[in-house]
Short mmCIF file of C-alpha atoms and ligand atoms in Angstrom, two decimals:
data_model
loop_
_atom_site.label_atom_id
_atom_site.label_comp_id
_atom_site.label_asym_id
_atom_site.label_seq_id
_atom_site.Cartn_x
_atom_site.Cartn_y
_atom_site.Cartn_z
CA UNK M 1 -61.22 -90.05 27.96
CA UNK M 2 -58.06 -89.98 26.11
CA UNK M 3 -55.45 -88.05 27.41
CA UNK M 4 -54.86 -84.27 25.98
CA UNK M 5 -51.52 -83.75 25.38
CA UNK M 6 -49.18 -81.03 23.37
CA UNK M 7 -46.28 -82.56 21.75
CA UNK M 8 -43.26 -80.47 20.72
CA UNK M 9 -41.11 -81.76 17.58
CA UNK M 10 -37.56 -80.10 17.66
CA UNK M 11 -36.66 -81.98 14.29
CA UNK M 12 -32.98 -81.45 13.57
CA UNK M 13 -32.67 -77.96 15.54
CA UNK M 14 -31.36 -77.39 18.87
CA UNK M 15 -27.50 -77.40 20.25
CA UNK M 16 -26.43 -77.06 24.02
CA UNK M 17 -27.22 -73.19 23.50
CA UNK M 18 -31.01 -74.30 23.64
CA UNK M 19 -31.31 -76.14 26.78
CA UNK M 20 -32.36 -72.83 28.57
CA UNK M 21 -35.27 -72.32 25.87
CA UNK M 22 -36.26 -75.87 26.91
CA UNK M 23 -35.66 -75.39 30.44
CA UNK M 24 -38.70 -72.73 29.90
CA UNK M 25 -40.84 -75.04 28.48
CA UNK M 26 -40.30 -77.24 31.04
CA UNK M 27 -41.38 -74.38 33.33
CA UNK M 28 -44.35 -73.61 30.90
CA UNK M 29 -45.47 -76.89 31.18
CA UNK M 30 -45.40 -77.07 34.94
CA UNK M 31 -48.80 -74.78 34.93
CA UNK M 32 -50.56 -76.39 32.98
CA UNK M 33 -52.92 -79.60 33.36
CA UNK M 34 -52.57 -81.63 30.26
CA UNK M 35 -49.45 -83.94 29.26
CA UNK M 36 -46.73 -81.94 27.58
CA UNK M 37 -43.85 -83.99 25.61
CA UNK M 38 -40.48 -82.27 24.19
CA UNK M 39 -38.78 -84.13 21.45
CA UNK M 40 -35.52 -82.70 20.61
CA UNK M 41 -32.52 -84.09 18.68
CA UNK M 42 -31.14 -87.21 20.26
CA UNK M 43 -27.87 -85.23 20.64
CA UNK M 44 -29.83 -83.33 23.94
CA UNK M 45 -31.82 -86.39 24.92
CA UNK M 46 -29.86 -86.95 27.95
CA UNK M 47 -29.40 -83.16 29.27
CA UNK M 48 -33.17 -82.56 28.64
CA UNK M 49 -34.49 -85.04 30.68
CA UNK M 50 -32.14 -83.79 33.94
CA UNK M 51 -34.00 -80.11 33.48
CA UNK M 52 -37.64 -81.58 32.14
CA UNK M 53 -39.50 -81.25 35.25
CA UNK M 54 -43.48 -82.42 34.28
CA UNK M 55 -42.54 -82.03 30.86
CA UNK M 56 -42.06 -85.73 29.08
CA UNK M 57 -38.85 -86.36 26.59
CA UNK M 58 -39.35 -88.15 23.69
CA UNK M 59 -37.31 -89.71 20.53
CA UNK M 60 -38.09 -88.56 17.12
CA UNK M 61 -37.46 -91.71 15.32
CA UNK M 62 -35.71 -95.00 16.31
CA UNK M 63 -34.50 -98.14 14.68
CA UNK M 64 -37.10 -101.45 14.76
CA UNK M 65 -33.95 -103.80 16.10
CA UNK M 66 -33.24 -102.88 19.67
CA UNK M 67 -29.17 -103.86 19.21
CA UNK M 68 -27.01 -104.61 16.26
CA UNK M 69 -24.76 -103.49 13.43
CA UNK M 70 -26.73 -100.36 12.66
CA UNK M 71 -24.29 -97.62 12.06
CA UNK M 72 -25.69 -94.15 12.75
CA UNK M 73 -29.13 -95.57 14.06
CA UNK M 74 -30.46 -95.16 17.64
CA UNK M 75 -32.75 -98.29 19.15
CA UNK M 76 -36.19 -97.05 21.24
CA UNK M 77 -34.14 -98.92 23.99
CA UNK M 78 -31.58 -96.49 24.17
CA UNK M 79 -33.58 -94.11 24.00
CA UNK M 80 -35.57 -95.31 26.73
CA UNK M 81 -32.54 -95.80 28.57
CA UNK M 82 -31.53 -92.29 28.54
CA UNK M 83 -35.07 -91.60 29.88
CA UNK M 84 -36.92 -91.21 26.83
CA UNK M 85 -40.73 -91.62 27.59
CA UNK M 86 -42.06 -91.52 23.55
CA UNK M 87 -40.95 -92.05 20.39
CA UNK M 88 -42.49 -90.31 17.23
CA UNK M 89 -42.63 -92.95 14.37
CA UNK M 90 -43.35 -92.49 10.62
CA UNK M 91 -42.95 -88.79 10.95
CA UNK M 92 -43.94 -88.03 6.86
CA UNK M 93 -40.38 -86.45 7.22
CA UNK M 94 -38.94 -89.92 7.28
CA UNK M 95 -41.59 -91.64 5.19
CA UNK M 96 -40.78 -89.37 2.39
CA UNK M 97 -36.77 -88.36 2.94
CA UNK M 98 -36.10 -92.37 3.65
CA UNK M 99 -38.76 -94.11 1.69
CA UNK M 100 -40.21 -95.70 5.27
CA UNK M 101 -43.21 -98.12 4.72
CA UNK M 102 -46.41 -98.23 6.76
CA UNK M 103 -44.78 -102.17 7.85
CA UNK M 104 -41.37 -100.41 9.08
CA UNK M 105 -43.52 -97.96 10.90
CA UNK M 106 -44.96 -100.62 12.50
CA UNK M 107 -41.81 -102.51 13.30
CA UNK M 108 -40.38 -99.62 14.96
CA UNK M 109 -43.96 -98.71 17.01
CA UNK M 110 -43.74 -102.40 17.93
CA UNK M 111 -39.78 -101.65 18.47
CA UNK M 112 -41.05 -98.94 21.15
CA UNK M 113 -43.50 -101.00 23.00
CA UNK M 114 -41.15 -103.16 23.65
CA UNK M 115 -38.80 -100.85 25.15
CA UNK M 116 -41.86 -100.14 27.56
CA UNK M 117 -42.03 -96.83 26.25
CA UNK M 118 -45.01 -94.93 24.08
CA UNK M 119 -45.15 -94.57 20.05
CA UNK M 120 -46.50 -91.46 18.76
CA UNK M 121 -47.21 -93.15 15.36
CA UNK M 122 -48.01 -90.26 12.67
CA UNK M 123 -49.93 -90.49 9.30
CA UNK M 124 -50.85 -87.73 6.77
CA UNK M 125 -51.91 -87.40 3.27
CA UNK M 126 -50.11 -85.60 0.59
CA UNK M 127 -51.87 -82.27 -1.42
CA UNK M 128 -52.37 -84.51 -4.48
CA UNK M 129 -54.09 -86.99 -2.02
CA UNK M 130 -56.10 -84.49 -0.76
CA UNK M 131 -57.27 -82.91 -3.84
CA UNK M 132 -58.05 -86.61 -5.65
CA UNK M 133 -60.27 -87.19 -2.20
CA UNK M 134 -58.39 -90.15 -1.20
CA UNK M 135 -57.64 -88.62 2.42
CA UNK M 136 -60.00 -90.80 4.17
CA UNK M 137 -58.76 -93.98 2.51
CA UNK M 138 -55.21 -93.42 2.54
CA UNK M 139 -54.88 -92.52 6.30
CA UNK M 140 -57.28 -95.48 7.06
CA UNK M 141 -54.79 -97.86 5.12
CA UNK M 142 -51.66 -95.75 6.68
CA UNK M 143 -53.13 -96.16 9.68
CA UNK M 144 -54.32 -99.74 10.18
CA UNK M 145 -50.59 -101.26 8.76
CA UNK M 146 -48.59 -98.80 11.16
CA UNK M 147 -50.75 -100.40 14.18
CA UNK M 148 -49.10 -102.76 16.62
CA UNK M 149 -50.95 -105.10 18.58
CA UNK M 150 -51.07 -103.16 21.92
CA UNK M 151 -53.34 -99.72 22.42
CA UNK M 152 -50.27 -97.96 24.14
CA UNK M 153 -50.14 -95.95 21.81
CA UNK M 154 -50.70 -92.25 20.46
CA UNK M 155 -51.63 -91.11 16.84
CA UNK M 156 -51.05 -88.18 15.07
CA UNK M 157 -53.08 -86.95 12.32
CA UNK M 158 -50.49 -84.75 10.21
CA UNK M 159 -51.74 -83.52 6.68
CA UNK M 160 -48.10 -82.97 4.87
CA UNK M 161 -49.01 -79.65 3.31
CA UNK M 162 -50.04 -78.52 6.32
CA UNK M 163 -46.65 -79.33 7.92
CA UNK M 164 -44.39 -76.10 8.31
CA UNK M 165 -46.63 -74.24 5.36
CA UNK M 166 -49.01 -72.10 7.64
CA UNK M 167 -51.71 -73.62 5.66
CA UNK M 168 -54.32 -75.41 7.49
CA UNK M 169 -57.16 -77.31 7.27
CA UNK M 170 -60.76 -76.49 7.65
CA UNK M 171 -62.30 -77.49 10.96
CA UNK M 172 -64.84 -79.53 8.76
CA UNK M 173 -61.71 -81.24 7.49
CA UNK M 174 -59.54 -81.67 10.89
CA UNK M 175 -63.69 -83.01 11.92
CA UNK M 176 -63.58 -85.80 9.55
CA UNK M 177 -60.58 -87.50 9.87
CA UNK M 178 -60.17 -87.91 13.44
CA UNK M 179 -63.88 -89.17 13.70
CA UNK M 180 -62.59 -91.44 10.85
CA UNK M 181 -59.58 -92.66 12.77
CA UNK M 182 -61.28 -92.94 16.56
CA UNK M 183 -64.10 -95.17 14.47
CA UNK M 184 -60.87 -97.15 13.13
CA UNK M 185 -59.08 -97.54 16.32
CA UNK M 186 -61.92 -98.79 17.76
CA UNK M 187 -62.88 -101.46 15.64
CA UNK M 188 -58.71 -102.38 16.11
CA UNK M 189 -59.07 -102.09 19.21
CA UNK M 190 -62.54 -102.18 20.94
CA UNK M 191 -62.93 -100.03 23.52
CA UNK M 192 -59.88 -99.27 23.79
CA UNK M 193 -59.66 -97.49 21.07
CA UNK M 194 -61.70 -94.59 23.19
CA UNK M 195 -59.12 -94.31 25.27
CA UNK M 196 -56.13 -93.42 22.44
CA UNK M 197 -55.25 -89.73 21.71
CA UNK M 198 -55.14 -88.66 18.68
CA UNK M 199 -52.93 -85.10 17.88
CA UNK M 200 -53.48 -83.29 15.35
CA UNK M 201 -50.42 -81.96 13.65
CA UNK M 202 -49.59 -78.99 10.87
CA UNK M 203 -48.70 -75.58 11.37
CA UNK M 204 -50.19 -75.49 15.33
CA UNK M 205 -49.85 -71.92 16.64
CA UNK M 206 -51.51 -69.83 19.34
CA UNK M 207 -53.89 -68.39 17.05
CA UNK M 208 -55.54 -71.26 15.98
CA UNK M 209 -54.78 -74.19 18.32
CA UNK M 210 -58.05 -73.09 20.68
CA UNK M 211 -60.30 -73.58 17.68
CA UNK M 212 -58.59 -76.95 16.70
CA UNK M 213 -58.80 -78.30 20.26
CA UNK M 214 -62.24 -77.82 20.61
CA UNK M 215 -62.88 -80.42 17.76
CA UNK M 216 -64.20 -83.51 20.25
CA UNK M 217 -62.05 -86.33 18.63
CA UNK M 218 -58.90 -83.60 18.85
CA UNK M 219 -56.75 -84.80 22.00
CA UNK M 220 -53.94 -82.36 21.02
CA UNK M 221 -51.28 -81.29 18.91
CA UNK M 222 -48.04 -82.34 17.57
CA UNK M 223 -46.21 -79.14 17.21
CA UNK M 224 -42.89 -78.27 14.98
CA UNK M 225 -42.06 -74.70 14.51
CA UNK M 226 -44.23 -73.17 16.87
CA UNK M 227 -42.38 -75.49 19.71
CA UNK M 228 -39.17 -74.06 19.57
CA UNK M 229 -39.26 -71.22 21.37
CA UNK M 230 -41.36 -71.31 24.92
CA UNK M 231 -42.96 -68.08 23.90
CA UNK M 232 -44.80 -69.80 21.26
CA UNK M 233 -44.93 -73.51 22.69
CA UNK M 234 -46.51 -72.43 25.77
CA UNK M 235 -50.43 -70.49 24.96
CA UNK M 236 -50.83 -73.83 22.74
CA UNK M 237 -50.06 -75.37 26.07
CA UNK M 238 -52.07 -73.14 27.91
CA UNK M 239 -55.15 -73.63 25.22
CA UNK M 240 -55.29 -77.26 25.28
CA UNK M 241 -55.45 -77.30 29.38
CA UNK M 242 -58.29 -74.89 29.00
CA UNK M 243 -60.23 -77.10 25.76
C1 PEP P 301 -44.33 -81.44 12.26
O1 PEP P 301 -43.42 -81.35 11.59
O2 PEP P 301 -44.72 -82.30 13.26
C2 PEP P 301 -44.88 -80.52 12.35
C3 PEP P 301 -46.28 -80.53 12.92
O3 PEP P 301 -44.91 -79.05 11.94
P1 PEP P 301 -45.18 -77.15 12.27
O4 PEP P 301 -45.92 -77.36 13.24
O5 PEP P 301 -44.32 -76.98 11.81
O6 PEP P 301 -46.01 -77.04 11.16
#
């Protein structure tokens, strides 16, 4: 069975003052049975690791090379060095704002695995692609071209139009995509594809979490806005543990 994972992405939010909130999230993580991950901004990573308890800490992005002349970038090796256990790669905000291609996302996923930590590979369709009936073909192409050779990965399906908007796909739409992703992972990795956690992301909150977690190939969530405060994130973790 894939691990059930509640992962939070703080994006570019949080100064040192937010470490007390992180400690509250870590305390809540100690109360649940699912895997919990928080990806704070890079500046807080090391401090976050120190107060994380059973909460795993992750990076939000990395360079695809381990070292070199890449001013302002951070490698997966560096993230692992300060205690990160996961790195989000291919988030739609990076694919769109920095024109990150599937090939680059794949190179980043490989770099994360080389650092002996786990990539969380994100994929998702735009509203135009959804409305023109291209969702399954778009997400299948994106995922195939972003996958590394090894199956030690987490996948996150995040429809771009659902991120930070309060819009959530119908349960039937989430089911259709997650079933297609599972089939693709099994085709790619054989039986190991059945062990990969597939997270849903996009406006997950306490009020819709249980319904989403009841979908058979949804193994957890990647949560943006609702991961910023323990009071919002803890019930999502709890809903996943209870599902
Ligand atoms: C995200 O950015 O990964 C995300 C899912 O954001 P939100 O939960 O705020 O929609």
